[in-house]
XYZ file of C-alpha atoms in Angstrom:
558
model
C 0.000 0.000 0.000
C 1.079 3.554 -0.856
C 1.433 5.640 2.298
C 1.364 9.429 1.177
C 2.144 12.303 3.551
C 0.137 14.913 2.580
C 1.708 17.856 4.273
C -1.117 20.153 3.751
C -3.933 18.085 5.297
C -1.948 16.400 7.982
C -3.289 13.035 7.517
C -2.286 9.848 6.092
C -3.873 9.188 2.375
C -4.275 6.455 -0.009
C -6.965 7.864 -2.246
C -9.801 6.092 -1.200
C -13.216 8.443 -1.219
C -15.536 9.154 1.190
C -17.669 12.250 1.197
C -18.912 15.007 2.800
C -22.005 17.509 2.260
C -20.545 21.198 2.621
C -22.943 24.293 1.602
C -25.534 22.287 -0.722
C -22.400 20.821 -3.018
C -21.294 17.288 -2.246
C -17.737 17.377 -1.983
C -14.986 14.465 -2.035
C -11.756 14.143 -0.103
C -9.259 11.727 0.403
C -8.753 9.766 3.999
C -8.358 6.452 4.144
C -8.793 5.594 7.457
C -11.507 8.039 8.214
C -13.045 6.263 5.724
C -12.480 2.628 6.754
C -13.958 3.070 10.311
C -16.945 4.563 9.185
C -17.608 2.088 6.225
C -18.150 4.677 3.583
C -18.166 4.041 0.033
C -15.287 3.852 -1.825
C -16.106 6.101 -4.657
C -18.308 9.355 -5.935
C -21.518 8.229 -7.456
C -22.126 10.130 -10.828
C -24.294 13.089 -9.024
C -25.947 13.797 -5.446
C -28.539 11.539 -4.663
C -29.155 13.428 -1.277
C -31.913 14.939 -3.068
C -33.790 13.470 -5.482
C -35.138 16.911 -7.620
C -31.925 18.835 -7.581
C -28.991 18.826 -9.977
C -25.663 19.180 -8.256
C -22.489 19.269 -9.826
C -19.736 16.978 -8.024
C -16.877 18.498 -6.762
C -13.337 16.833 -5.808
C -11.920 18.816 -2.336
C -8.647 17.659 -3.223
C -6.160 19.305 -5.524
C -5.370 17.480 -9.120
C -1.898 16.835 -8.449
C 1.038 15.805 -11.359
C 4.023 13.601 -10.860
C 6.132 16.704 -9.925
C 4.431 17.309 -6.930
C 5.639 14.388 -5.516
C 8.961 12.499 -3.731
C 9.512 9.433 -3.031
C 10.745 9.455 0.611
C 13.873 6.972 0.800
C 12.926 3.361 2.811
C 15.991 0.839 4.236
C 17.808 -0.348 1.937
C 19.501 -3.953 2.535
C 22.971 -5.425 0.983
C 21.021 -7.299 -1.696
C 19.316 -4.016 -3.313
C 21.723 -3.279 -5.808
C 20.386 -2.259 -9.206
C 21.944 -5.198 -11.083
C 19.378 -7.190 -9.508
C 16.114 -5.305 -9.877
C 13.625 -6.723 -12.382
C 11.888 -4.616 -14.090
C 9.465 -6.922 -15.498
C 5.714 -6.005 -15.693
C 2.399 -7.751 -17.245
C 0.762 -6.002 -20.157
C -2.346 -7.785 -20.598
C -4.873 -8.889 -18.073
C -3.975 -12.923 -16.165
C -5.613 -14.509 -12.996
C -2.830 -13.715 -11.054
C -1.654 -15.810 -8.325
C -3.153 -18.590 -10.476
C -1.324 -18.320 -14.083
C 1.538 -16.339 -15.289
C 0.137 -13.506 -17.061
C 0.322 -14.563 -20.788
C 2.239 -11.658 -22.490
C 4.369 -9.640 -20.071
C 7.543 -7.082 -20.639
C 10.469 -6.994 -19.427
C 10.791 -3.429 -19.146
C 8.060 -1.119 -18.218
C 8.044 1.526 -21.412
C 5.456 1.526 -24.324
C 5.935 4.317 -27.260
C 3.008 6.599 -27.787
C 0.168 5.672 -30.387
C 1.478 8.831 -32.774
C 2.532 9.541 -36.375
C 5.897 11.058 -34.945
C 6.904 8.420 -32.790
C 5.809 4.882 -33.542
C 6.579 3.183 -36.794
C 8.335 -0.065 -37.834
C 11.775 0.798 -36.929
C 10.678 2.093 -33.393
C 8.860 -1.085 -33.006
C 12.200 -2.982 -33.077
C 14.187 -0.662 -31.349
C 12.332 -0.718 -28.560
C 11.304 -4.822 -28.936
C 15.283 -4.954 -28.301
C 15.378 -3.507 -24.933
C 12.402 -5.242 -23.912
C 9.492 -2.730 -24.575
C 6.389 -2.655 -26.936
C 5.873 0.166 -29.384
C 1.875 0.723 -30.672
C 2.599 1.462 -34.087
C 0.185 4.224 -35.316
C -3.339 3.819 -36.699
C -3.935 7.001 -37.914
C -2.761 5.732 -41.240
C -4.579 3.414 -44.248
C -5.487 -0.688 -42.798
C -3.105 -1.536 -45.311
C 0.155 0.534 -44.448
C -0.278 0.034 -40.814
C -0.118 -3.849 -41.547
C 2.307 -3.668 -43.850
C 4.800 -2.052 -40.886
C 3.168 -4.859 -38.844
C 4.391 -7.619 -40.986
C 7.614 -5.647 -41.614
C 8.478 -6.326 -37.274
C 7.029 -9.461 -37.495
C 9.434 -10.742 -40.432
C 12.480 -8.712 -39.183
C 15.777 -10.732 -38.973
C 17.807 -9.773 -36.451
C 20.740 -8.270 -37.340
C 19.534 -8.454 -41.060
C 19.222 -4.787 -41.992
C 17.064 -3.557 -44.531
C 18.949 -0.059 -45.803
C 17.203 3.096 -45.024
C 19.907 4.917 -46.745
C 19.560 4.378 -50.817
C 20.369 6.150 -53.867
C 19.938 6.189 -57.659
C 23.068 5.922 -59.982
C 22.016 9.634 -61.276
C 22.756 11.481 -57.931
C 25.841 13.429 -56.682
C 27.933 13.512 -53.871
C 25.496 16.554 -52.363
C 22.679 13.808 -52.166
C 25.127 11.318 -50.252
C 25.688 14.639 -47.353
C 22.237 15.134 -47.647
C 20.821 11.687 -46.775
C 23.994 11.026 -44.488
C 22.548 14.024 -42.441
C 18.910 13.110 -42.405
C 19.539 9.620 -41.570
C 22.854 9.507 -39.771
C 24.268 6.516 -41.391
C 27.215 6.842 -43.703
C 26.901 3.625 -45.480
C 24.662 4.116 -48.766
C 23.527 1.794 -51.463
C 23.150 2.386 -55.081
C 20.722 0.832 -56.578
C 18.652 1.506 -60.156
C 15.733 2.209 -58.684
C 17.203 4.282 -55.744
C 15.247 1.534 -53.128
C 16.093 -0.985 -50.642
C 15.461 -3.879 -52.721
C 16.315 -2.386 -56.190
C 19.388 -4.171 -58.210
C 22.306 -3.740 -56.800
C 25.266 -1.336 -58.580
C 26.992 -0.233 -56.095
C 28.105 0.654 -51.748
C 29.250 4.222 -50.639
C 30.987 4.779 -47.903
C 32.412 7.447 -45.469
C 35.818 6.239 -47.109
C 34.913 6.978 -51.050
C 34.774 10.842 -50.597
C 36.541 13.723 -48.968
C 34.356 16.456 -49.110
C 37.399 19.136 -49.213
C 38.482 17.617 -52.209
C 35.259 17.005 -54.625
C 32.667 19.308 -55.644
C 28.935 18.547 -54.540
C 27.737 17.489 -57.940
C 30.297 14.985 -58.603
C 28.172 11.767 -59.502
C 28.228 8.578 -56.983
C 29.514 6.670 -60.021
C 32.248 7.830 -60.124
C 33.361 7.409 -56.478
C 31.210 4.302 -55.190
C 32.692 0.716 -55.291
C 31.138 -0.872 -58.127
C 28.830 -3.875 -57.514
C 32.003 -6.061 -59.050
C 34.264 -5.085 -56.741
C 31.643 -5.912 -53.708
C 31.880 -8.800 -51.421
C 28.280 -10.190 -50.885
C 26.402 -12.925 -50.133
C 22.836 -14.807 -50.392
C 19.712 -13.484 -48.862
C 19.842 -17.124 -47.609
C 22.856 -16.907 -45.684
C 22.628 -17.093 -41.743
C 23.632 -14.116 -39.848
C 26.936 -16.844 -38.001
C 27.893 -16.967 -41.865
C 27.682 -13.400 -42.670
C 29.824 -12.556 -39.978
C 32.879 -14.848 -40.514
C 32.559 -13.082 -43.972
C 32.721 -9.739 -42.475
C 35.453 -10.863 -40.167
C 37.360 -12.998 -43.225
C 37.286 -10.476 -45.586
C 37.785 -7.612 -42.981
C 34.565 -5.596 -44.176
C 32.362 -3.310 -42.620
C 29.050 -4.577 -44.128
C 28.141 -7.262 -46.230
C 25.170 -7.091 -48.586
C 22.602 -9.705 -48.990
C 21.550 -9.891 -53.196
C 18.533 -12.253 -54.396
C 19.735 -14.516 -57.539
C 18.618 -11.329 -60.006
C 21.286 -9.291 -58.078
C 18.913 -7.312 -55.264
C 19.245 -6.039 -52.499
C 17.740 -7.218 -49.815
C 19.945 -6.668 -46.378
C 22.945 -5.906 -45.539
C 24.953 -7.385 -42.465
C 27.450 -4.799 -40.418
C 30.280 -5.507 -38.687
C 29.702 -3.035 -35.639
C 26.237 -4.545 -35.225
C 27.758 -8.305 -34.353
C 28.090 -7.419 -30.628
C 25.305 -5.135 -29.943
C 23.083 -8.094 -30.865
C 24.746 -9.856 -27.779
C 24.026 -7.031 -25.594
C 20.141 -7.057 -26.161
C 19.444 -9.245 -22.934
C 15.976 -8.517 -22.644
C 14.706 -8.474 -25.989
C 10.988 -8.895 -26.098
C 10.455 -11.903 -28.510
C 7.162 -13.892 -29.291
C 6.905 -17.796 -29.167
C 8.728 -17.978 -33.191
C 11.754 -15.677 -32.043
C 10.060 -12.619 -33.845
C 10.072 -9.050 -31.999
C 6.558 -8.370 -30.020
C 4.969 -5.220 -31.729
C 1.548 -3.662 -30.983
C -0.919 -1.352 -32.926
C -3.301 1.562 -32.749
C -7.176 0.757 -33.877
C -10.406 3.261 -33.522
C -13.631 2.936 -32.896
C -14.965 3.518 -36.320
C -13.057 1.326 -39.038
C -12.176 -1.609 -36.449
C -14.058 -4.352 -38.544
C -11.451 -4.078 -41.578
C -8.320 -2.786 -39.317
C -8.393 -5.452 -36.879
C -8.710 -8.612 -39.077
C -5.882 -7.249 -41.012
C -3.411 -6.162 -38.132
C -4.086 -9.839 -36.267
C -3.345 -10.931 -39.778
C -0.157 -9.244 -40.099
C 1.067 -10.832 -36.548
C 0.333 -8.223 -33.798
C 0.839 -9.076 -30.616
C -1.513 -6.634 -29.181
C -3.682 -4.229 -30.121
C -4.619 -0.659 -28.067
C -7.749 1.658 -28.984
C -6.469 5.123 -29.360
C -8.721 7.953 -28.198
C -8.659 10.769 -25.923
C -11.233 9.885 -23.639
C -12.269 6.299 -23.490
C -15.296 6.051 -21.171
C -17.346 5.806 -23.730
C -20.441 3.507 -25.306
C -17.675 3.976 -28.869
C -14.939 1.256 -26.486
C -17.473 -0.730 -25.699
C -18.695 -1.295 -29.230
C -15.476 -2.096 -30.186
C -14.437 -4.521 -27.341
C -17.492 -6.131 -27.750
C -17.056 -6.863 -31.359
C -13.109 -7.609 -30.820
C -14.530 -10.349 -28.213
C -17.734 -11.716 -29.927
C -15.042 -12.856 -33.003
C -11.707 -13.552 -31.361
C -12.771 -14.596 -27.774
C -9.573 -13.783 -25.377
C -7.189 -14.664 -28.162
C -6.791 -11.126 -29.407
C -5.415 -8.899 -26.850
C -6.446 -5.211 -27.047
C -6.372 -2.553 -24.425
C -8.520 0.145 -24.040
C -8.650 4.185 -22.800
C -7.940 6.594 -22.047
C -9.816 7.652 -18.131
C -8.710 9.552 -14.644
C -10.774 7.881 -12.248
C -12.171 4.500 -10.971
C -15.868 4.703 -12.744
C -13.843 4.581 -16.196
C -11.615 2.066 -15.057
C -14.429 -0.010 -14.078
C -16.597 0.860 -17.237
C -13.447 -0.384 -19.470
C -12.174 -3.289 -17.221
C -16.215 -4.966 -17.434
C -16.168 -4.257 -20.775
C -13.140 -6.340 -21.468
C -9.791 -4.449 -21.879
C -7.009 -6.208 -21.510
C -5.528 -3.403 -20.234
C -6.492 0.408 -19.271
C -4.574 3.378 -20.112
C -4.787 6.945 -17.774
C -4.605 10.016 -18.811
C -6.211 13.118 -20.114
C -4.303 16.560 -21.374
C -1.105 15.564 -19.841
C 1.142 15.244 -22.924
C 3.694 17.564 -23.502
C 1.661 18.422 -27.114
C -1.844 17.535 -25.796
C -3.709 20.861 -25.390
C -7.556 19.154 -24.311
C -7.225 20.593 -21.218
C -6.511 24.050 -22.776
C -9.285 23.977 -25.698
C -11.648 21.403 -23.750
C -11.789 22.391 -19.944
C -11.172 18.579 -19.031
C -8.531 16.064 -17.610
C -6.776 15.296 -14.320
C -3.660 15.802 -12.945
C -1.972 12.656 -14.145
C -0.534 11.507 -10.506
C -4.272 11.900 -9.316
C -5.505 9.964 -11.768
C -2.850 6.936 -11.498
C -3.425 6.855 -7.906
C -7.458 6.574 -7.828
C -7.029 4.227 -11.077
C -4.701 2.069 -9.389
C -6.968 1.448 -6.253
C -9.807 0.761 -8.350
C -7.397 -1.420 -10.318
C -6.532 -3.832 -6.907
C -10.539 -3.237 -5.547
C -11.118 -4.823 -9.387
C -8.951 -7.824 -8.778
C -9.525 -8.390 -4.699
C -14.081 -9.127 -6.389
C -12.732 -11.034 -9.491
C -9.439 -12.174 -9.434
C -8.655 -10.691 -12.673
C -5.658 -8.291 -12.774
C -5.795 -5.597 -15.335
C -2.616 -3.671 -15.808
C -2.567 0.004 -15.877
C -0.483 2.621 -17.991
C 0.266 5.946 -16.967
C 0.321 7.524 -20.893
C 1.283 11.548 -20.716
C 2.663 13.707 -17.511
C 6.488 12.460 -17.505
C 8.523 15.512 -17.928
C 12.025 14.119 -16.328
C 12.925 10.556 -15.985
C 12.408 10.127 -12.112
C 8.675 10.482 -13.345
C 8.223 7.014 -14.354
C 9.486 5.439 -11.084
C 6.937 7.803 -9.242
C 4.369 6.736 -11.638
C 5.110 2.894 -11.180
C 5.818 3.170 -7.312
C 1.781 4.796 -7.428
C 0.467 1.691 -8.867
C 1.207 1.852 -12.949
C 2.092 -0.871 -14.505
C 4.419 0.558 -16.970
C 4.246 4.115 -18.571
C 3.360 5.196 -22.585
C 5.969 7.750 -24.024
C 5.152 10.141 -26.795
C 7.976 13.067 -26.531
C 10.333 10.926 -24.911
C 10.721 8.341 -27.654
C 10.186 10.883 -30.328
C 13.597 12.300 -29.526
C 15.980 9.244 -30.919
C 17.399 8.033 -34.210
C 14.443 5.220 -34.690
C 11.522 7.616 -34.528
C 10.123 8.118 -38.410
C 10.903 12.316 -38.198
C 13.082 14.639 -39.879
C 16.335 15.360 -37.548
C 16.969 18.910 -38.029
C 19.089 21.574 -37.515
C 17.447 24.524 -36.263
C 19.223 27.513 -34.691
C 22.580 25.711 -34.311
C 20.795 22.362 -32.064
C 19.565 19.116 -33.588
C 15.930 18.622 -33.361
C 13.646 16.141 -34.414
C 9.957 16.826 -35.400
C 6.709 15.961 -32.734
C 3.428 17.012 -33.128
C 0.408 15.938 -31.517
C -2.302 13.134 -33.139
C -4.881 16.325 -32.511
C -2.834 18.811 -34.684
C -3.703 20.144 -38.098
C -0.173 18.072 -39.318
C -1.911 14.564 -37.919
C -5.760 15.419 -38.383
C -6.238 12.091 -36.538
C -9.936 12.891 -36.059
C -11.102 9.484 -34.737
C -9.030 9.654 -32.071
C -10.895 12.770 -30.865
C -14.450 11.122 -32.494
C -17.654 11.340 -30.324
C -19.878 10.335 -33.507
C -21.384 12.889 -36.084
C -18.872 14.430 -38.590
C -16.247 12.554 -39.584
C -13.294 15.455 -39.576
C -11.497 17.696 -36.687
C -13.588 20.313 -36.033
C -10.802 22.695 -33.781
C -7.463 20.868 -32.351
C -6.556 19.514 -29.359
C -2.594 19.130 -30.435
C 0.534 21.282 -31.758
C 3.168 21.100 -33.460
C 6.457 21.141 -32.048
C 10.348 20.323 -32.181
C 12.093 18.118 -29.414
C 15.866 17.626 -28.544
C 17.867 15.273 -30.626
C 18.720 12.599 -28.100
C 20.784 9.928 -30.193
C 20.051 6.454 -29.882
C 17.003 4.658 -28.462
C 19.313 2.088 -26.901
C 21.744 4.522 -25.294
C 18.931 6.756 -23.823
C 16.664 4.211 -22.267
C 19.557 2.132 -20.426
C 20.259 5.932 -18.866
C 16.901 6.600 -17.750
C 15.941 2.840 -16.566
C 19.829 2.976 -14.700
C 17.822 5.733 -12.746
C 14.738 3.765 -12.406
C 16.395 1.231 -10.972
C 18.920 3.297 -8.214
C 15.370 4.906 -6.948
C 13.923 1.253 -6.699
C 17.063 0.217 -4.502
C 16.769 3.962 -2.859
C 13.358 2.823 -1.452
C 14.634 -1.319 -0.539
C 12.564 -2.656 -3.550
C 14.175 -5.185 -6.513
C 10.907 -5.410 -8.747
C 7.968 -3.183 -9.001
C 5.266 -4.801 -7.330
C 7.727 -4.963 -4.358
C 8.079 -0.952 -5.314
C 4.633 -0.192 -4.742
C 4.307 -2.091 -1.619
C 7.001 -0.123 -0.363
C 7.004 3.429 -1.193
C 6.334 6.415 0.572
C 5.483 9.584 -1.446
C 5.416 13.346 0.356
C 3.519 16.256 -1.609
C 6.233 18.660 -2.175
C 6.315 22.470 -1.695
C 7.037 25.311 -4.750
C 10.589 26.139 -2.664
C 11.230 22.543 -1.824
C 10.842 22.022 -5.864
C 13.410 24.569 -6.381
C 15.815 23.782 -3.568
C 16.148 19.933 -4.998
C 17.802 21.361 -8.422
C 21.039 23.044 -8.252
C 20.457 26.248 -6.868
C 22.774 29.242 -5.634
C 25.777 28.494 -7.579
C 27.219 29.433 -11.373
C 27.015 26.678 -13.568
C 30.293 26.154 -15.562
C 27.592 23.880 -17.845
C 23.821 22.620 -17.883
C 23.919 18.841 -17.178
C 22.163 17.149 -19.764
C 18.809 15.504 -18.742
C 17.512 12.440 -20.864
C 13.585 13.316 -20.544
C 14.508 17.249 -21.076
């Protein structure tokens, strides 16, 4: 149980409701044990029933509160809680738990955002490799969002297919050019200018000095000509293709068809990182676990084809999903598929939604309402929650859920995490594991533009509410089918390098606040942590404060 110090009320909390009537409004605040010696209910009904002719609005006493108003007070911390041995495993789907293991689980507790700018078929993988699931977007046609299904799904791993291709007309300015945009300085030449167009020739960092040639000097005239190539068979297993790379001293080696196409290429700097990916999330035939993003108006033609294309699980995208629209849709999901097809559902800030979602079958809930970074409901729309409000209440209506059925529903906390210690304050308040838009937006595998823009590399982000996505059934409530005002923007983020390299930083901090507070996994977190509301000066005394700053420490989430 969480045991939160709430320095303004003086009483111990664990947002459970009980209510009060207080000049003709019914008003709800939080104390637990208040509220277990008196036997009061555990939630706000929808309106006041203290009076059956009059209309009352319901009012919450206490304050909608965001991850950083919170801090995880430090607990005893024994020999054995170093961060080498915390597990950060977490279910992702609903299981009987205590009586089966839960039937698709992760072992890390990060899912990428259901957005245009963040979640494609490269980000899928990325994150598959350090144990994660990415949602691909669904704001996109049935057949290109299975397409980037089946593209996960048939991935070989450490089979690359090149993102970084070129007809035999261009010039040395298109090599800078796509070396920039991409960040890879191996290119292939091919007729066609495509990843699986014939084969003519490899450029790399070694076949131009830029000093010393003039922009539109033609690649054929400085690549290494297909006969002068080392390759090998699509066929050939990735043990093979490395002794070639090793035997032949070569930095890649490219896979051709028998009519002389490309179809991957092999690199030598890749052979250990594939040893390093310890916790790679893989499905029962070896292949990376990927989900996707469905709506709650073409879901008869998108989900047959996604479970066709091999998703793992699927995840109804819309801004507010306590709604008759998520029913509909789980219904149908469950009338054809039974439990076989796995699809969560959201998103909601309090325990009726929760409970509206869980009975309706979700395999798992998502929280949150106007917290992202590029979310502006609350803004245009006047609704929402604080997002560490809403985590908390979901959460106990989350255990009450399981205690009457035995079912166990994981939550995500989706939106709200500004700086990394936010996701270990969202876990340690009962989340499951935590959806990032901005955060994942920010590396090499997201599908945007990395630009240069006033001297600092960005990468593009905009919102699925923005004019740039138009994503209107995420936003639908029935009648038009279009976005009638937005509820997004569209922004620039931080270049932040590579997906691998900035998650192992921010779980490495995860995992030092787990051992901070004596836990080694996350249900063992949860159990165990104490949270204090935090002051305005208390906020700015825990930064550096009252000193010159020779430089500004970098921070992954900023």
């Amino acid at each position: 149980m969480i045991i939160m110090k709430d320095t303004d009320e003086k009483r111990d909390t664990d947002i459970i409701f009980s209510k009060s009537i207080k000049a003709g409004k019914r008003i709800y605040y939080l104390d637990v044990k208040k509220n277990r010696k008196e036997g009061r209910e555990n939630r706000p009904p929808c309106r006041n029933t203290e009076k059956e002719n009059e209309t009352m609005a319901t009012y919450f006493s206490e304050p909608s509160r965001t991850f950083g108003e919170y801090l995880l007070v430090p607990g005893y911390s024994s020999a054995a809680c170093i961060p080498a041995a915390v597990s950060l495993k977490t279910p992702l789907v609903k299981y009987k738990k205590g009586q089966e293991e839960c039937p698709l689980s992760m072992n890390i507790p990060m899912v990428s955002a259901i957005m245009q700018s963040v979640s494609n078929d490269t980000m899928a993988i990325a994150l598959a490799k350090e144990g994660g699931v990415s949602f691909v977007y669904g704001s996109q046609s049935v057949e290109d969002e299975a397409a980037m299904i089946a593209r996960v799904k048939s991935y070989k791993k450490g089979f690359i297919t090149s993102d970084s291709n070129v007809r035999p007309d261009a010039t040395l300015a298109d090599i800078l050019e796509l070396k920039q945009r991409t960040g890879h300085s191996t290119v292939a030449v091919t007729d066609d200018g495509t990843a699986h167009g014939k084969l003519l020739g490899i450029i790399g960092s070694r076949d131009y000095r830029v000093s010393r040639m003039s922009p539109d000097v033609p690649v054929t005239e400085f690549m290494t000509p297909f006969e002068h190539i080392v390759t090998a068979p699509a066929d050939t297993t990735l043990k093979k293709a490395n002794d070639i790379i090793w035997d032949n001293k070569l930095n890649a080696l490219p896979l051709i068809d028998e009519n002389q196409h490309l179809q991957y290429i092999v690199f030598r700097k890749d052979y250990d990182s594939h040893k390093e990916n310890v916790n790679e999330l893989l499905d029962k035939n070896k292949s990376y676990v990927v989900g996707a993003g469905i709506n709650t108006r073409d879901y008869e033609t998108r989900v047959p084809a996604l479970v066709e294309a091999g998703a793992d699980v699927l995840c109804i995208d819309s801004s507010e999903g306590f709604s008759e629209w998520q029913a509909r849709t789980l219904k149908w999901i469950r009338e054809r598929y039974g439990n076989t097809v796995k699809v969560g559902a959201g998103n909601v800030v309090d325990r009726d939604g929760f409970r509206f979602l869980a009975e309706a079958g979700a395999d798992f809930v998502k929280i949150g309402i106007g917290g992202g970074s590029i979310c502006i409901t609350r803004e245009t729309k006047g609704i929402g929650r604080g997002q560490a409000t809403a985590t908390i209440e979901v959460a106990a209506a989350r255990d009450e859920y399981f205690k009457e059925t035995g079912i166990y529903v994981p939550i995500c906390s989706d939106g709200g995490i500004v700086h990394d210690y936010h996701i270990t304050l969202a876990l340690a308040m009962g989340a499951d594991f935590v959806m990032l838009g901005r955060y994942f937006s920010r590396f090499d595998e997201s599908p945007t533009n990395k630009l240069k823009i006033n001297g600092q590399f960005v990468k593009e982000y905009w919102g699925e509410g923005s004019n740039r996505a138009r994503n209107w059934q995420r936003y639908d409530l029935g009648g038009a089918q279009k976005l009638s005002f937005e509820e997004g923007v569209d922004s620039y983020v931080p270049y932040a390098g590579a997906l691998k390299d900035g998650v192992s930083v921010t779980l490495a901090k995860v995992r030092s606040t787990m051992c901070n507070c004596g836990a080694l996994s996350i249900p063992e977190l949860q159990e165990k942590a104490r949270l204090t509301v935090v002051s305005s000066t208390s906020i700015v005394e825990g930064g550096a404060h009252d000193v010159m700053l020779k430089n500004k420490a970098s921070s992954v989430s900023e």
